[in-house]
Amino acid sequence: MSALAAADVGQLLQLVPVQRAGIALLVAAVGLPVIGVVIVGLDIMPVRFAMMHVALLGIAVGLLTGLDPMLCALVACALAGAGVAPLARTPDGLSGAMGLLMSLAIAAALLVLAVSGVNAAGAFSLLWGSILSVGTADLWLLVVLAVVVPALFWWRRRDIALLLYDRELVLASGVRVDRLTLVLLVLVAVSVAGAIKLTGALLVDALTLLPALAARRLGRSLLSITVWAVGIGVVVNLTGFLVALRFDWPPGPVLVLTAGVVVLAVHLVPERRISSWRAPASASLPSSH
């Protein structure tokens, strides 16, 4: 980066909205990649798509009622996450339920927007995000997630590791699986809603799923995978944000491409070399298997 380019980025970083956006991405990198570990571990990829549609419905309701649209989106996602938790016990799991929820949510959102006559542009703006419009409330939500999510993982790491590894085994061990699944799904739903403003609904994987995919390749235990995911999330978020500022590009796509490059790079590393990196760490963390 040339001295002139560095000066330009330095000037941008002096702006309050840019500073708030950078802090939001840094804080998000602490909690959201851990949510990605849950999504990958439970194999509930459709959940994030369903929650994007539920968030759209919540925003539509907020625009109709005059309430804070993002608050309505968060409440709608939390309720949806809690509502589908019992379906995790069914043989079909959550895949069918997520498809139904996604269809109903988008249909209801479009109906609310059509009947009310509300300008749909405000609702559909969540598809591409608006990172420089992150407000104090958005930042505090990310801070809460950055504290609550890692704390829950540390407190219940054995139970969560069992749940992600084998549901039958965790049931046999006496863990309240229903309650734990409920809490995790609510956190997933709220996290997806909280990340939408940073990257947009279509690109929320950059903050959640992609760091977790790379981390699963590098870590062997739940704890090491989680640490890798957070570390990758911090690097990706800060690097992508600075690149976006430097070239005046939209941050969402840059974050996704940066995370994608990391994931591809990790998967190109020979397995035997990765095994040599992670063996000492996994040997020192037997309790997190």
Short mmCIF file of N, CA, C and O in Angstrom, two decimals, residues 80-177:
data_model
loop_
_atom_site.label_atom_id
_atom_site.label_comp_id
_atom_site.label_asym_id
_atom_site.label_seq_id
_atom_site.Cartn_x
_atom_site.Cartn_y
_atom_site.Cartn_z
N ALA A 80 -38.64 -17.47 16.09
CA ALA A 80 -38.58 -18.55 15.10
C ALA A 80 -37.58 -19.63 15.51
O ALA A 80 -37.86 -20.82 15.38
N GLY A 81 -36.43 -19.21 16.03
CA GLY A 81 -35.44 -20.18 16.48
C GLY A 81 -35.97 -21.05 17.61
O GLY A 81 -35.77 -22.27 17.63
N ALA A 82 -36.67 -20.42 18.54
CA ALA A 82 -37.27 -21.18 19.65
C ALA A 82 -38.40 -22.08 19.15
O ALA A 82 -38.57 -23.20 19.64
N GLY A 83 -39.15 -21.60 18.15
CA GLY A 83 -40.28 -22.36 17.67
C GLY A 83 -39.91 -23.62 16.93
O GLY A 83 -40.63 -24.62 16.99
N VAL A 84 -38.77 -23.59 16.22
CA VAL A 84 -38.39 -24.77 15.44
C VAL A 84 -37.53 -25.74 16.24
O VAL A 84 -37.28 -26.86 15.79
N ALA A 85 -37.09 -25.35 17.44
CA ALA A 85 -36.22 -26.22 18.24
C ALA A 85 -36.83 -27.61 18.49
O ALA A 85 -36.13 -28.61 18.37
N PRO A 86 -38.12 -27.72 18.84
CA PRO A 86 -38.68 -29.07 19.06
C PRO A 86 -38.62 -29.97 17.84
O PRO A 86 -38.59 -31.19 17.97
N LEU A 87 -38.58 -29.38 16.65
CA LEU A 87 -38.54 -30.19 15.43
C LEU A 87 -37.20 -30.86 15.22
O LEU A 87 -37.08 -31.76 14.37
N ALA A 88 -36.18 -30.42 15.98
CA ALA A 88 -34.87 -31.06 15.86
C ALA A 88 -34.92 -32.51 16.33
O ALA A 88 -34.04 -33.31 15.99
N ARG A 89 -35.94 -32.87 17.11
CA ARG A 89 -36.06 -34.24 17.60
C ARG A 89 -36.67 -35.17 16.57
O ARG A 89 -36.64 -36.39 16.73
N THR A 90 -37.28 -34.64 15.53
CA THR A 90 -37.97 -35.46 14.54
C THR A 90 -36.96 -36.14 13.63
O THR A 90 -35.81 -35.69 13.49
N PRO A 91 -37.35 -37.26 12.99
CA PRO A 91 -36.42 -37.97 12.10
C PRO A 91 -35.89 -37.10 10.95
O PRO A 91 -34.77 -37.26 10.50
N ASP A 92 -36.73 -36.20 10.47
CA ASP A 92 -36.31 -35.34 9.35
C ASP A 92 -35.43 -34.19 9.79
O ASP A 92 -34.87 -33.47 8.95
N GLY A 93 -35.29 -33.98 11.11
CA GLY A 93 -34.48 -32.89 11.58
C GLY A 93 -35.07 -31.53 11.25
O GLY A 93 -36.28 -31.38 11.16
N LEU A 94 -34.18 -30.56 11.01
CA LEU A 94 -34.63 -29.19 10.80
C LEU A 94 -34.74 -28.80 9.33
O LEU A 94 -35.24 -27.72 9.03
N SER A 95 -34.28 -29.63 8.43
CA SER A 95 -34.24 -29.23 7.02
C SER A 95 -35.64 -28.91 6.48
O SER A 95 -35.88 -27.86 5.90
N GLY A 96 -36.58 -29.84 6.68
CA GLY A 96 -37.94 -29.61 6.20
C GLY A 96 -38.58 -28.42 6.88
O GLY A 96 -39.26 -27.61 6.23
N ALA A 97 -38.38 -28.30 8.19
CA ALA A 97 -38.96 -27.19 8.94
C ALA A 97 -38.41 -25.86 8.44
O ALA A 97 -39.15 -24.87 8.34
N MET A 98 -37.12 -25.81 8.12
CA MET A 98 -36.53 -24.56 7.64
C MET A 98 -37.08 -24.17 6.28
O MET A 98 -37.32 -23.00 5.99
N GLY A 99 -37.29 -25.17 5.41
CA GLY A 99 -37.89 -24.87 4.11
C GLY A 99 -39.28 -24.29 4.25
O GLY A 99 -39.63 -23.31 3.57
N LEU A 100 -40.08 -24.89 5.14
CA LEU A 100 -41.43 -24.38 5.38
C LEU A 100 -41.39 -22.98 5.97
O LEU A 100 -42.12 -22.08 5.54
N LEU A 101 -40.54 -22.79 6.98
CA LEU A 101 -40.43 -21.49 7.63
C LEU A 101 -39.99 -20.42 6.64
O LEU A 101 -40.52 -19.30 6.63
N MET A 102 -39.03 -20.75 5.78
CA MET A 102 -38.53 -19.79 4.81
C MET A 102 -39.64 -19.36 3.85
O MET A 102 -39.80 -18.17 3.56
N SER A 103 -40.40 -20.33 3.37
CA SER A 103 -41.48 -20.02 2.42
C SER A 103 -42.56 -19.17 3.07
O SER A 103 -43.03 -18.18 2.49
N LEU A 104 -42.97 -19.56 4.27
CA LEU A 104 -44.02 -18.81 4.95
C LEU A 104 -43.57 -17.40 5.30
O LEU A 104 -44.34 -16.44 5.19
N ALA A 105 -42.32 -17.26 5.75
CA ALA A 105 -41.82 -15.95 6.17
C ALA A 105 -41.76 -14.98 5.00
O ALA A 105 -42.19 -13.82 5.11
N ILE A 106 -41.23 -15.42 3.86
CA ILE A 106 -41.11 -14.50 2.73
C ILE A 106 -42.49 -14.17 2.17
O ILE A 106 -42.75 -13.02 1.77
N ALA A 107 -43.41 -15.16 2.17
CA ALA A 107 -44.77 -14.89 1.69
C ALA A 107 -45.47 -13.87 2.60
O ALA A 107 -46.12 -12.93 2.12
N ALA A 108 -45.32 -14.06 3.92
CA ALA A 108 -45.95 -13.13 4.86
C ALA A 108 -45.33 -11.74 4.74
O ALA A 108 -46.04 -10.72 4.82
N ALA A 109 -44.01 -11.67 4.55
CA ALA A 109 -43.35 -10.37 4.42
C ALA A 109 -43.84 -9.63 3.19
O ALA A 109 -44.15 -8.43 3.24
N LEU A 110 -43.93 -10.33 2.06
CA LEU A 110 -44.40 -9.69 0.83
C LEU A 110 -45.85 -9.25 0.97
O LEU A 110 -46.24 -8.19 0.46
N LEU A 111 -46.66 -10.05 1.67
CA LEU A 111 -48.07 -9.69 1.86
C LEU A 111 -48.18 -8.45 2.73
O LEU A 111 -48.97 -7.53 2.42
N VAL A 112 -47.41 -8.39 3.82
CA VAL A 112 -47.44 -7.22 4.70
C VAL A 112 -47.03 -5.96 3.93
O VAL A 112 -47.67 -4.91 4.05
N LEU A 113 -45.97 -6.07 3.13
CA LEU A 113 -45.51 -4.91 2.38
C LEU A 113 -46.53 -4.47 1.33
O LEU A 113 -46.74 -3.27 1.11
N ALA A 114 -47.19 -5.45 0.70
CA ALA A 114 -48.16 -5.12 -0.34
C ALA A 114 -49.43 -4.50 0.24
O ALA A 114 -49.94 -3.50 -0.28
N VAL A 115 -49.95 -5.10 1.32
CA VAL A 115 -51.20 -4.63 1.91
C VAL A 115 -51.03 -3.27 2.58
O VAL A 115 -51.89 -2.40 2.50
N SER A 116 -49.90 -3.08 3.23
CA SER A 116 -49.69 -1.85 4.00
C SER A 116 -49.31 -0.67 3.13
O SER A 116 -49.47 0.49 3.54
N GLY A 117 -48.76 -0.94 1.94
CA GLY A 117 -48.31 0.14 1.08
C GLY A 117 -47.00 0.75 1.53
O GLY A 117 -46.60 1.81 1.04
N VAL A 118 -46.30 0.07 2.46
CA VAL A 118 -45.01 0.56 2.94
C VAL A 118 -43.97 0.43 1.83
O VAL A 118 -43.99 -0.53 1.05
N ASN A 119 -43.07 1.38 1.76
CA ASN A 119 -41.98 1.32 0.79
C ASN A 119 -41.11 0.09 1.06
O ASN A 119 -40.49 -0.01 2.11
N ALA A 120 -41.08 -0.80 0.11
CA ALA A 120 -40.35 -2.05 0.30
C ALA A 120 -38.84 -1.88 0.26
O ALA A 120 -38.11 -2.78 0.67
N ALA A 121 -38.37 -0.74 -0.21
CA ALA A 121 -36.92 -0.55 -0.35
C ALA A 121 -36.23 -0.67 1.01
O ALA A 121 -35.13 -1.23 1.11
N GLY A 122 -36.88 -0.15 2.06
CA GLY A 122 -36.27 -0.23 3.39
C GLY A 122 -36.15 -1.65 3.88
O GLY A 122 -35.17 -2.00 4.55
N ALA A 123 -37.13 -2.49 3.55
CA ALA A 123 -37.07 -3.88 3.98
C ALA A 123 -36.03 -4.66 3.18
O ALA A 123 -35.23 -5.41 3.74
N PHE A 124 -36.04 -4.49 1.87
CA PHE A 124 -35.14 -5.27 1.03
C PHE A 124 -33.70 -4.76 1.06
O PHE A 124 -32.80 -5.42 0.53
N SER A 125 -33.46 -3.61 1.69
CA SER A 125 -32.09 -3.13 1.82
C SER A 125 -31.24 -4.06 2.67
O SER A 125 -30.01 -4.05 2.58
N LEU A 126 -31.88 -4.90 3.48
CA LEU A 126 -31.12 -5.85 4.31
C LEU A 126 -30.43 -6.89 3.46
O LEU A 126 -29.51 -7.58 3.92
N LEU A 127 -30.83 -7.03 2.20
CA LEU A 127 -30.20 -8.04 1.34
C LEU A 127 -28.74 -7.71 1.07
O LEU A 127 -27.93 -8.61 0.85
N TRP A 128 -28.37 -6.41 1.07
CA TRP A 128 -26.99 -6.04 0.80
C TRP A 128 -26.34 -5.30 1.97
O TRP A 128 -25.16 -5.00 1.92
N GLY A 129 -27.06 -5.02 3.02
CA GLY A 129 -26.46 -4.48 4.23
C GLY A 129 -26.10 -3.01 4.11
O GLY A 129 -26.17 -2.40 3.04
N SER A 130 -25.69 -2.45 5.23
CA SER A 130 -25.27 -1.04 5.26
C SER A 130 -24.35 -0.86 6.46
O SER A 130 -24.75 -0.36 7.51
N ILE A 131 -23.11 -1.27 6.29
CA ILE A 131 -22.20 -1.35 7.43
C ILE A 131 -21.90 0.02 8.04
O ILE A 131 -21.69 0.13 9.25
N LEU A 132 -21.90 1.06 7.22
CA LEU A 132 -21.59 2.39 7.75
C LEU A 132 -22.77 3.01 8.50
O LEU A 132 -22.62 4.06 9.10
N SER A 133 -23.93 2.35 8.44
CA SER A 133 -25.09 2.84 9.19
C SER A 133 -25.26 2.09 10.51
O SER A 133 -26.29 2.24 11.17
N VAL A 134 -24.27 1.28 10.89
CA VAL A 134 -24.34 0.57 12.17
C VAL A 134 -24.45 1.58 13.30
O VAL A 134 -23.64 2.50 13.42
N GLY A 135 -25.47 1.42 14.12
CA GLY A 135 -25.71 2.34 15.21
C GLY A 135 -25.24 1.79 16.55
O GLY A 135 -24.70 0.68 16.64
N THR A 136 -25.47 2.57 17.58
CA THR A 136 -25.04 2.15 18.92
C THR A 136 -25.75 0.88 19.36
O THR A 136 -25.13 -0.02 19.95
N ALA A 137 -27.05 0.79 19.08
CA ALA A 137 -27.80 -0.41 19.47
C ALA A 137 -27.28 -1.65 18.75
O ALA A 137 -27.16 -2.72 19.36
N ASP A 138 -26.96 -1.51 17.45
CA ASP A 138 -26.40 -2.64 16.70
C ASP A 138 -25.06 -3.07 17.30
O ASP A 138 -24.77 -4.28 17.43
N LEU A 139 -24.26 -2.10 17.68
CA LEU A 139 -22.96 -2.40 18.24
C LEU A 139 -23.09 -3.11 19.59
O LEU A 139 -22.36 -4.08 19.87
N TRP A 140 -24.02 -2.66 20.41
CA TRP A 140 -24.22 -3.30 21.71
C TRP A 140 -24.73 -4.73 21.56
O TRP A 140 -24.35 -5.62 22.33
N LEU A 141 -25.56 -4.98 20.57
CA LEU A 141 -26.01 -6.35 20.33
C LEU A 141 -24.84 -7.25 20.00
O LEU A 141 -24.73 -8.37 20.53
N LEU A 142 -23.93 -6.78 19.15
CA LEU A 142 -22.76 -7.57 18.80
C LEU A 142 -21.85 -7.78 20.01
O LEU A 142 -21.25 -8.85 20.16
N VAL A 143 -21.75 -6.77 20.86
CA VAL A 143 -20.95 -6.91 22.08
C VAL A 143 -21.55 -7.99 22.98
O VAL A 143 -20.82 -8.83 23.54
N VAL A 144 -22.87 -7.97 23.14
CA VAL A 144 -23.53 -8.99 23.97
C VAL A 144 -23.29 -10.38 23.40
O VAL A 144 -22.97 -11.33 24.13
N LEU A 145 -23.42 -10.52 22.09
CA LEU A 145 -23.16 -11.82 21.46
C LEU A 145 -21.71 -12.24 21.64
O LEU A 145 -21.41 -13.43 21.85
N ALA A 146 -20.79 -11.27 21.55
CA ALA A 146 -19.37 -11.58 21.71
C ALA A 146 -19.04 -12.06 23.11
O ALA A 146 -18.04 -12.77 23.32
N VAL A 147 -19.86 -11.68 24.08
CA VAL A 147 -19.66 -12.12 25.47
C VAL A 147 -20.42 -13.41 25.74
O VAL A 147 -19.87 -14.39 26.27
N VAL A 148 -21.70 -13.44 25.35
CA VAL A 148 -22.57 -14.57 25.71
C VAL A 148 -22.18 -15.84 24.97
O VAL A 148 -22.10 -16.92 25.57
N VAL A 149 -21.92 -15.75 23.68
CA VAL A 149 -21.65 -16.96 22.89
C VAL A 149 -20.37 -17.67 23.35
O VAL A 149 -20.40 -18.87 23.65
N PRO A 150 -19.22 -16.99 23.42
CA PRO A 150 -18.02 -17.69 23.92
C PRO A 150 -18.17 -18.17 25.36
O PRO A 150 -17.67 -19.24 25.72
N ALA A 151 -18.87 -17.38 26.20
CA ALA A 151 -19.07 -17.80 27.59
C ALA A 151 -19.89 -19.08 27.67
O ALA A 151 -19.57 -19.99 28.46
N LEU A 152 -20.94 -19.17 26.86
CA LEU A 152 -21.75 -20.39 26.85
C LEU A 152 -20.92 -21.58 26.37
O LEU A 152 -21.01 -22.68 26.93
N PHE A 153 -20.11 -21.36 25.35
CA PHE A 153 -19.28 -22.46 24.86
C PHE A 153 -18.28 -22.93 25.90
O PHE A 153 -18.02 -24.13 26.02
N TRP A 154 -17.72 -21.99 26.64
CA TRP A 154 -16.75 -22.39 27.67
C TRP A 154 -17.46 -23.11 28.82
O TRP A 154 -16.97 -24.11 29.33
N TRP A 155 -18.61 -22.62 29.21
CA TRP A 155 -19.35 -23.19 30.34
C TRP A 155 -19.89 -24.58 30.01
O TRP A 155 -19.80 -25.50 30.83
N ARG A 156 -20.44 -24.75 28.82
CA ARG A 156 -21.05 -26.02 28.43
C ARG A 156 -20.27 -26.72 27.33
O ARG A 156 -20.85 -27.43 26.51
N ARG A 157 -18.96 -26.54 27.29
CA ARG A 157 -18.18 -27.05 26.17
C ARG A 157 -18.25 -28.57 26.04
O ARG A 157 -18.27 -29.11 24.94
N ARG A 158 -18.30 -29.28 27.17
CA ARG A 158 -18.38 -30.73 27.08
C ARG A 158 -19.71 -31.16 26.48
O ARG A 158 -19.75 -32.02 25.59
N ASP A 159 -20.81 -30.58 26.97
CA ASP A 159 -22.13 -30.95 26.46
C ASP A 159 -22.28 -30.57 24.99
O ASP A 159 -22.85 -31.32 24.20
N ILE A 160 -21.78 -29.38 24.63
CA ILE A 160 -21.89 -28.95 23.24
C ILE A 160 -21.04 -29.84 22.34
O ILE A 160 -21.46 -30.20 21.23
N ALA A 161 -19.85 -30.21 22.80
CA ALA A 161 -19.01 -31.11 22.02
C ALA A 161 -19.71 -32.44 21.77
O ALA A 161 -19.68 -32.98 20.66
N LEU A 162 -20.37 -32.97 22.80
CA LEU A 162 -21.11 -34.22 22.64
C LEU A 162 -22.29 -34.05 21.68
O LEU A 162 -22.55 -34.91 20.84
N LEU A 163 -22.98 -32.93 21.80
CA LEU A 163 -24.13 -32.68 20.93
C LEU A 163 -23.71 -32.58 19.47
O LEU A 163 -24.37 -33.11 18.57
N LEU A 164 -22.61 -31.89 19.21
CA LEU A 164 -22.14 -31.74 17.84
C LEU A 164 -21.57 -33.04 17.29
O LEU A 164 -21.55 -33.25 16.07
N TYR A 165 -21.12 -33.92 18.20
CA TYR A 165 -20.51 -35.18 17.76
C TYR A 165 -21.54 -36.28 17.56
O TYR A 165 -21.57 -36.95 16.54
N ASP A 166 -22.40 -36.47 18.54
CA ASP A 166 -23.36 -37.59 18.47
C ASP A 166 -24.53 -37.29 19.40
O ASP A 166 -24.38 -37.27 20.62
N ARG A 167 -25.70 -37.07 18.82
CA ARG A 167 -26.89 -36.74 19.62
C ARG A 167 -27.29 -37.89 20.54
O ARG A 167 -27.71 -37.68 21.67
N GLU A 168 -27.17 -39.13 20.07
CA GLU A 168 -27.54 -40.28 20.90
C GLU A 168 -26.62 -40.38 22.11
O GLU A 168 -27.06 -40.70 23.22
N LEU A 169 -25.36 -40.10 21.90
CA LEU A 169 -24.39 -40.17 23.00
C LEU A 169 -24.69 -39.12 24.05
O LEU A 169 -24.62 -39.39 25.26
N VAL A 170 -25.03 -37.90 23.61
CA VAL A 170 -25.30 -36.84 24.58
C VAL A 170 -26.60 -37.12 25.33
O VAL A 170 -26.73 -36.79 26.52
N LEU A 171 -27.57 -37.77 24.69
CA LEU A 171 -28.79 -38.16 25.39
C LEU A 171 -28.48 -39.19 26.47
O LEU A 171 -29.00 -39.13 27.59
N ALA A 172 -27.62 -40.15 26.13
CA ALA A 172 -27.27 -41.19 27.09
C ALA A 172 -26.48 -40.65 28.28
O ALA A 172 -26.49 -41.23 29.37
N SER A 173 -25.81 -39.51 28.09
CA SER A 173 -25.00 -38.94 29.16
C SER A 173 -25.82 -38.13 30.15
O SER A 173 -25.28 -37.62 31.14
N GLY A 174 -27.13 -37.98 29.88
CA GLY A 174 -28.00 -37.27 30.81
C GLY A 174 -28.10 -35.78 30.60
O GLY A 174 -28.67 -35.06 31.43
N VAL A 175 -27.58 -35.26 29.49
CA VAL A 175 -27.64 -33.83 29.20
C VAL A 175 -29.05 -33.46 28.74
O VAL A 175 -29.69 -34.21 28.01
N ARG A 176 -29.54 -32.30 29.19
CA ARG A 176 -30.84 -31.80 28.73
C ARG A 176 -30.68 -31.29 27.30
O ARG A 176 -30.50 -30.09 27.06
N VAL A 177 -30.79 -32.21 26.36
CA VAL A 177 -30.53 -31.89 24.96
C VAL A 177 -31.54 -30.87 24.43
O VAL A 177 -31.17 -29.94 23.70
#
